[in-house]
Amino acid sequence: MDDDDDGITRFGVMRSIEGQEGKEESVRRDCSGLQAEGESEEQKCLQEGRNLTVTCPYNINKYAFSLKAWQRVRSDGSLETLVITETRNADLNVAQAGRYLLEDYPTEAIIKVTMTGLQRGDAGLYQCVIHLTSQNLVILHHRIRLVQCRLLELPGVPALILVTCGFILNKGLVFSVLFVLLRKSRPQVSGQT
């Protein structure tokens, strides 16, 4: 950590660049929680009561035997480690803390994180990391931002019913338009004698 003249405490983080194994870039983030340039986010819909599963690839040559963690980035920029592996096995490392399950598959170079029973308070920014030390992290893949989704939410009406009704109405509209067009394109027969 270092303090700049502006009084903001910053920390250095190494971030793997997605799709470019072995290449890292230094990312400096201030404690405001703002996204640093070069960091990407993927938004996921927070559906209360459901589970969220995220997979994060990593460089097998560098990090197969490193500790892995799932973290929440608080609004002030501080990091909260929710679950961290404690073993360095060659085939599988599993860690669970409450609703958070982290599975590390070193032979596949994949971390799989599952958050169970999502709650409204889970909205926020999360990241998979290689946990070299508490001050030396490698952010993997892209960050995940859980957001409240109100799409298709009506009190007491399940989303499946809304989607089904929309599908039926859409098909009905398409067939109605086709019927009208076919009737218009048919030759008109005038009174024959």
mmCIF file of C-alpha atoms in Angstrom:
data_model
loop_
_atom_site.group_PDB
_atom_site.id
_atom_site.type_symbol
_atom_site.label_atom_id
_atom_site.label_comp_id
_atom_site.label_asym_id
_atom_site.label_seq_id
_atom_site.Cartn_x
_atom_site.Cartn_y
_atom_site.Cartn_z
ATOM 1 C CA MET A 1 0.000 0.000 0.000
ATOM 2 C CA ASP A 2 1.143 3.526 -0.585
ATOM 3 C CA ASP A 3 -0.176 6.996 0.129
ATOM 4 C CA ASP A 4 -0.039 9.576 -2.637
ATOM 5 C CA ASP A 5 0.051 13.303 -2.006
ATOM 6 C CA ASP A 6 -3.721 13.509 -2.487
ATOM 7 C CA GLY A 7 -4.283 11.495 0.724
ATOM 8 C CA ILE A 8 -5.922 8.535 -1.006
ATOM 9 C CA THR A 9 -4.614 5.139 0.052
ATOM 10 C CA ARG A 10 -3.979 2.892 -2.933
ATOM 11 C CA PHE A 11 -2.905 -0.704 -3.295
ATOM 12 C CA GLY A 12 -1.336 -2.578 -6.173
ATOM 13 C CA VAL A 13 -3.113 -5.501 -7.749
ATOM 14 C CA MET A 14 -1.933 -7.750 -10.550
ATOM 15 C CA ARG A 15 -4.732 -8.605 -12.971
ATOM 16 C CA SER A 16 -4.721 -11.410 -15.520
ATOM 17 C CA ILE A 17 -5.843 -10.243 -18.909
ATOM 18 C CA GLU A 18 -8.610 -12.495 -20.211
ATOM 19 C CA GLY A 19 -7.551 -14.573 -23.182
ATOM 20 C CA GLN A 20 -3.863 -13.743 -22.817
ATOM 21 C CA GLU A 21 -2.447 -16.356 -20.472
ATOM 22 C CA GLY A 22 0.754 -15.387 -18.777
ATOM 23 C CA LYS A 23 0.345 -11.676 -19.395
ATOM 24 C CA GLU A 24 -0.564 -9.436 -16.491
ATOM 25 C CA GLU A 25 -0.994 -5.754 -16.040
ATOM 26 C CA SER A 26 -0.655 -3.642 -12.934
ATOM 27 C CA VAL A 27 -3.903 -2.035 -11.892
ATOM 28 C CA ARG A 28 -4.093 0.769 -9.357
ATOM 29 C CA ARG A 29 -7.402 1.307 -7.641
ATOM 30 C CA ASP A 30 -8.285 3.978 -5.187
ATOM 31 C CA CYS A 31 -10.518 3.348 -2.201
ATOM 32 C CA SER A 32 -13.507 5.057 -3.819
ATOM 33 C CA GLY A 33 -14.497 1.714 -5.369
ATOM 34 C CA LEU A 34 -14.418 3.147 -8.873
ATOM 35 C CA GLN A 35 -13.471 0.745 -11.622
ATOM 36 C CA ALA A 36 -9.908 1.144 -12.781
ATOM 37 C CA GLU A 37 -9.202 1.386 -16.490
ATOM 38 C CA GLY A 38 -8.688 -2.024 -18.055
ATOM 39 C CA GLU A 39 -10.942 -3.912 -15.627
ATOM 40 C CA SER A 40 -14.028 -5.445 -17.166
ATOM 41 C CA GLU A 41 -17.299 -6.298 -15.485
ATOM 42 C CA GLU A 42 -20.074 -8.690 -16.336
ATOM 43 C CA GLN A 43 -23.510 -7.924 -14.967
ATOM 44 C CA LYS A 44 -25.581 -10.775 -13.606
ATOM 45 C CA CYS A 45 -29.199 -10.613 -12.525
ATOM 46 C CA LEU A 46 -29.731 -11.143 -8.802
ATOM 47 C CA GLN A 47 -32.726 -13.443 -8.443
ATOM 48 C CA GLU A 48 -33.606 -13.824 -4.777
ATOM 49 C CA GLY A 49 -33.538 -17.386 -3.505
ATOM 50 C CA ARG A 50 -31.649 -18.656 -6.566
ATOM 51 C CA ASN A 51 -28.017 -19.715 -6.840
ATOM 52 C CA LEU A 52 -25.293 -18.024 -8.857
ATOM 53 C CA THR A 53 -22.420 -20.038 -10.330
ATOM 54 C CA VAL A 54 -19.412 -18.334 -11.879
ATOM 55 C CA THR A 55 -16.381 -19.919 -13.531
ATOM 56 C CA CYS A 56 -13.030 -18.167 -13.692
ATOM 57 C CA PRO A 57 -10.164 -19.509 -15.826
ATOM 58 C CA TYR A 58 -6.541 -18.986 -14.813
ATOM 59 C CA ASN A 59 -3.008 -19.640 -16.064
ATOM 60 C CA ILE A 60 -2.312 -23.285 -15.205
ATOM 61 C CA ASN A 61 1.468 -22.869 -15.432
ATOM 62 C CA LYS A 62 1.614 -20.041 -12.907
ATOM 63 C CA TYR A 63 -1.273 -20.569 -10.505
ATOM 64 C CA ALA A 64 -2.247 -24.263 -10.374
ATOM 65 C CA PHE A 65 -0.864 -24.576 -6.827
ATOM 66 C CA SER A 66 -1.765 -21.104 -5.552
ATOM 67 C CA LEU A 67 -4.600 -20.300 -3.154
ATOM 68 C CA LYS A 68 -7.792 -19.021 -4.777
ATOM 69 C CA ALA A 69 -10.497 -16.786 -3.290
ATOM 70 C CA TRP A 70 -13.874 -15.189 -3.998
ATOM 71 C CA GLN A 71 -14.101 -11.579 -2.869
ATOM 72 C CA ARG A 72 -16.625 -8.814 -2.630
ATOM 73 C CA VAL A 73 -15.482 -5.313 -3.518
ATOM 74 C CA ARG A 74 -17.240 -2.967 -1.104
ATOM 75 C CA SER A 75 -18.465 0.438 -2.233
ATOM 76 C CA ASP A 76 -15.501 2.095 -0.492
ATOM 77 C CA GLY A 77 -13.105 -0.092 -2.504
ATOM 78 C CA SER A 78 -12.081 -2.357 0.367
ATOM 79 C CA LEU A 79 -12.052 -6.087 -0.248
ATOM 80 C CA GLU A 80 -13.946 -8.722 1.723
ATOM 81 C CA THR A 81 -12.708 -12.284 1.223
ATOM 82 C CA LEU A 82 -15.823 -14.462 1.348
ATOM 83 C CA VAL A 83 -14.198 -17.863 0.805
ATOM 84 C CA ILE A 84 -10.598 -18.985 0.240
ATOM 85 C CA THR A 85 -9.017 -22.347 -0.471
ATOM 86 C CA GLU A 86 -6.727 -23.727 2.217
ATOM 87 C CA THR A 87 -5.287 -26.691 0.312
ATOM 88 C CA ARG A 88 -3.010 -26.978 -2.720
ATOM 89 C CA ASN A 89 -3.972 -30.392 -4.120
ATOM 90 C CA ALA A 90 -3.182 -31.311 -7.710
ATOM 91 C CA ASP A 91 -6.704 -32.447 -8.656
ATOM 92 C CA LEU A 92 -9.326 -30.583 -6.585
ATOM 93 C CA ASN A 93 -9.416 -27.959 -3.845
ATOM 94 C CA VAL A 94 -12.748 -27.147 -2.205
ATOM 95 C CA ALA A 95 -13.600 -24.449 0.310
ATOM 96 C CA GLN A 96 -16.953 -23.489 1.764
ATOM 97 C CA ALA A 97 -17.900 -20.606 4.024
ATOM 98 C CA GLY A 98 -21.616 -20.189 4.678
ATOM 99 C CA ARG A 99 -23.420 -19.681 1.361
ATOM 100 C CA TYR A 100 -20.189 -19.524 -0.651
ATOM 101 C CA LEU A 101 -18.642 -22.618 -2.274
ATOM 102 C CA LEU A 102 -15.338 -22.398 -4.154
ATOM 103 C CA GLU A 103 -14.087 -25.335 -6.217
ATOM 104 C CA ASP A 104 -10.614 -25.139 -7.762
ATOM 105 C CA TYR A 105 -9.857 -27.620 -10.560
ATOM 106 C CA PRO A 106 -6.072 -27.238 -11.120
ATOM 107 C CA THR A 107 -5.938 -29.798 -13.949
ATOM 108 C CA GLU A 108 -8.526 -27.723 -15.850
ATOM 109 C CA ALA A 109 -7.268 -24.315 -14.625
ATOM 110 C CA ILE A 110 -10.799 -23.321 -13.607
ATOM 111 C CA ILE A 111 -12.286 -21.907 -10.418
ATOM 112 C CA LYS A 112 -16.012 -22.515 -9.955
ATOM 113 C CA VAL A 113 -17.766 -20.346 -7.362
ATOM 114 C CA THR A 114 -21.357 -20.872 -6.237
ATOM 115 C CA MET A 115 -23.341 -18.415 -4.120
ATOM 116 C CA THR A 116 -26.475 -20.111 -2.762
ATOM 117 C CA GLY A 117 -29.761 -18.540 -1.709
ATOM 118 C CA LEU A 118 -29.135 -15.105 -3.189
ATOM 119 C CA GLN A 119 -30.500 -12.209 -1.146
ATOM 120 C CA ARG A 120 -31.214 -8.588 -1.976
ATOM 121 C CA GLY A 121 -28.178 -7.532 0.065
ATOM 122 C CA ASP A 122 -25.909 -9.581 -2.216
ATOM 123 C CA ALA A 123 -26.072 -6.903 -4.910
ATOM 124 C CA GLY A 124 -22.581 -5.601 -5.594
ATOM 125 C CA LEU A 125 -19.231 -6.269 -7.211
ATOM 126 C CA TYR A 126 -17.378 -9.601 -6.871
ATOM 127 C CA GLN A 127 -14.121 -11.068 -8.165
ATOM 128 C CA CYS A 128 -12.200 -14.347 -8.392
ATOM 129 C CA VAL A 129 -8.593 -13.914 -7.312
ATOM 130 C CA ILE A 130 -5.338 -15.769 -6.957
ATOM 131 C CA HIS A 131 -4.520 -15.062 -3.318
ATOM 132 C CA LEU A 132 -0.729 -14.825 -3.146
ATOM 133 C CA THR A 133 -0.928 -12.640 0.007
ATOM 134 C CA SER A 134 -3.606 -10.289 1.316
ATOM 135 C CA GLN A 135 -1.782 -7.421 -0.427
ATOM 136 C CA ASN A 136 -0.739 -9.371 -3.533
ATOM 137 C CA LEU A 137 -3.746 -10.551 -5.537
ATOM 138 C CA VAL A 138 -4.263 -11.500 -9.155
ATOM 139 C CA ILE A 139 -7.771 -10.654 -10.327
ATOM 140 C CA LEU A 140 -8.988 -13.350 -12.702
ATOM 141 C CA HIS A 141 -11.273 -13.142 -15.690
ATOM 142 C CA HIS A 142 -13.666 -10.231 -15.276
ATOM 143 C CA ARG A 143 -15.484 -8.991 -12.210
ATOM 144 C CA ILE A 144 -19.107 -9.896 -11.610
ATOM 145 C CA ARG A 145 -21.615 -7.204 -10.696
ATOM 146 C CA LEU A 146 -24.824 -8.598 -9.200
ATOM 147 C CA VAL A 147 -27.665 -6.184 -9.899
ATOM 148 C CA GLN A 148 -31.313 -6.116 -8.883
ATOM 149 C CA CYS A 149 -33.404 -7.124 -11.877
ATOM 150 C CA ARG A 150 -36.998 -6.081 -12.171
ATOM 151 C CA LEU A 151 -37.498 -7.504 -15.654
ATOM 152 C CA LEU A 152 -40.675 -9.582 -15.776
ATOM 153 C CA GLU A 153 -41.385 -9.031 -12.097
ATOM 154 C CA LEU A 154 -45.028 -8.457 -11.272
ATOM 155 C CA PRO A 155 -46.367 -9.222 -7.804
ATOM 156 C CA GLY A 156 -47.805 -12.734 -7.696
ATOM 157 C CA VAL A 157 -47.176 -13.495 -11.395
ATOM 158 C CA PRO A 158 -44.400 -15.980 -12.150
ATOM 159 C CA ALA A 159 -42.036 -15.023 -14.966
ATOM 160 C CA LEU A 160 -42.765 -18.246 -16.876
ATOM 161 C CA ILE A 161 -46.435 -17.281 -17.258
ATOM 162 C CA LEU A 162 -45.469 -13.852 -18.590
ATOM 163 C CA VAL A 163 -43.006 -15.320 -21.078
ATOM 164 C CA THR A 164 -45.545 -17.915 -22.253
ATOM 165 C CA CYS A 165 -48.265 -15.294 -22.723
ATOM 166 C CA GLY A 166 -45.838 -13.052 -24.619
ATOM 167 C CA PHE A 167 -44.857 -15.941 -26.895
ATOM 168 C CA ILE A 168 -48.504 -16.819 -27.653
ATOM 169 C CA LEU A 169 -49.445 -13.187 -28.305
ATOM 170 C CA ASN A 170 -46.429 -12.737 -30.561
ATOM 171 C CA LYS A 171 -47.309 -15.838 -32.627
ATOM 172 C CA GLY A 172 -50.927 -14.711 -32.872
ATOM 173 C CA LEU A 173 -49.839 -11.315 -34.178
ATOM 174 C CA VAL A 174 -47.530 -12.876 -36.782
ATOM 175 C CA PHE A 175 -50.263 -15.206 -38.061
ATOM 176 C CA SER A 176 -52.791 -12.355 -38.200
ATOM 177 C CA VAL A 177 -50.455 -10.241 -40.337
ATOM 178 C CA LEU A 178 -49.717 -13.181 -42.643
ATOM 179 C CA PHE A 179 -53.435 -13.869 -43.042
ATOM 180 C CA VAL A 180 -54.133 -10.248 -43.999
ATOM 181 C CA LEU A 181 -51.238 -10.175 -46.485
ATOM 182 C CA LEU A 182 -52.311 -13.441 -48.100
ATOM 183 C CA ARG A 183 -55.892 -12.190 -48.466
ATOM 184 C CA LYS A 184 -54.705 -8.981 -50.136
ATOM 185 C CA SER A 185 -52.409 -10.789 -52.577
ATOM 186 C CA ARG A 186 -55.207 -13.091 -53.787
ATOM 187 C CA PRO A 187 -56.651 -12.036 -57.153
ATOM 188 C CA GLN A 188 -60.082 -10.474 -56.896
ATOM 189 C CA VAL A 189 -62.809 -12.138 -58.915
ATOM 190 C CA SER A 190 -65.435 -9.682 -60.143
ATOM 191 C CA GLY A 191 -68.950 -10.632 -61.113
ATOM 192 C CA GLN A 192 -68.843 -13.215 -63.940
ATOM 193 C CA THR A 193 -71.789 -13.847 -66.221
#
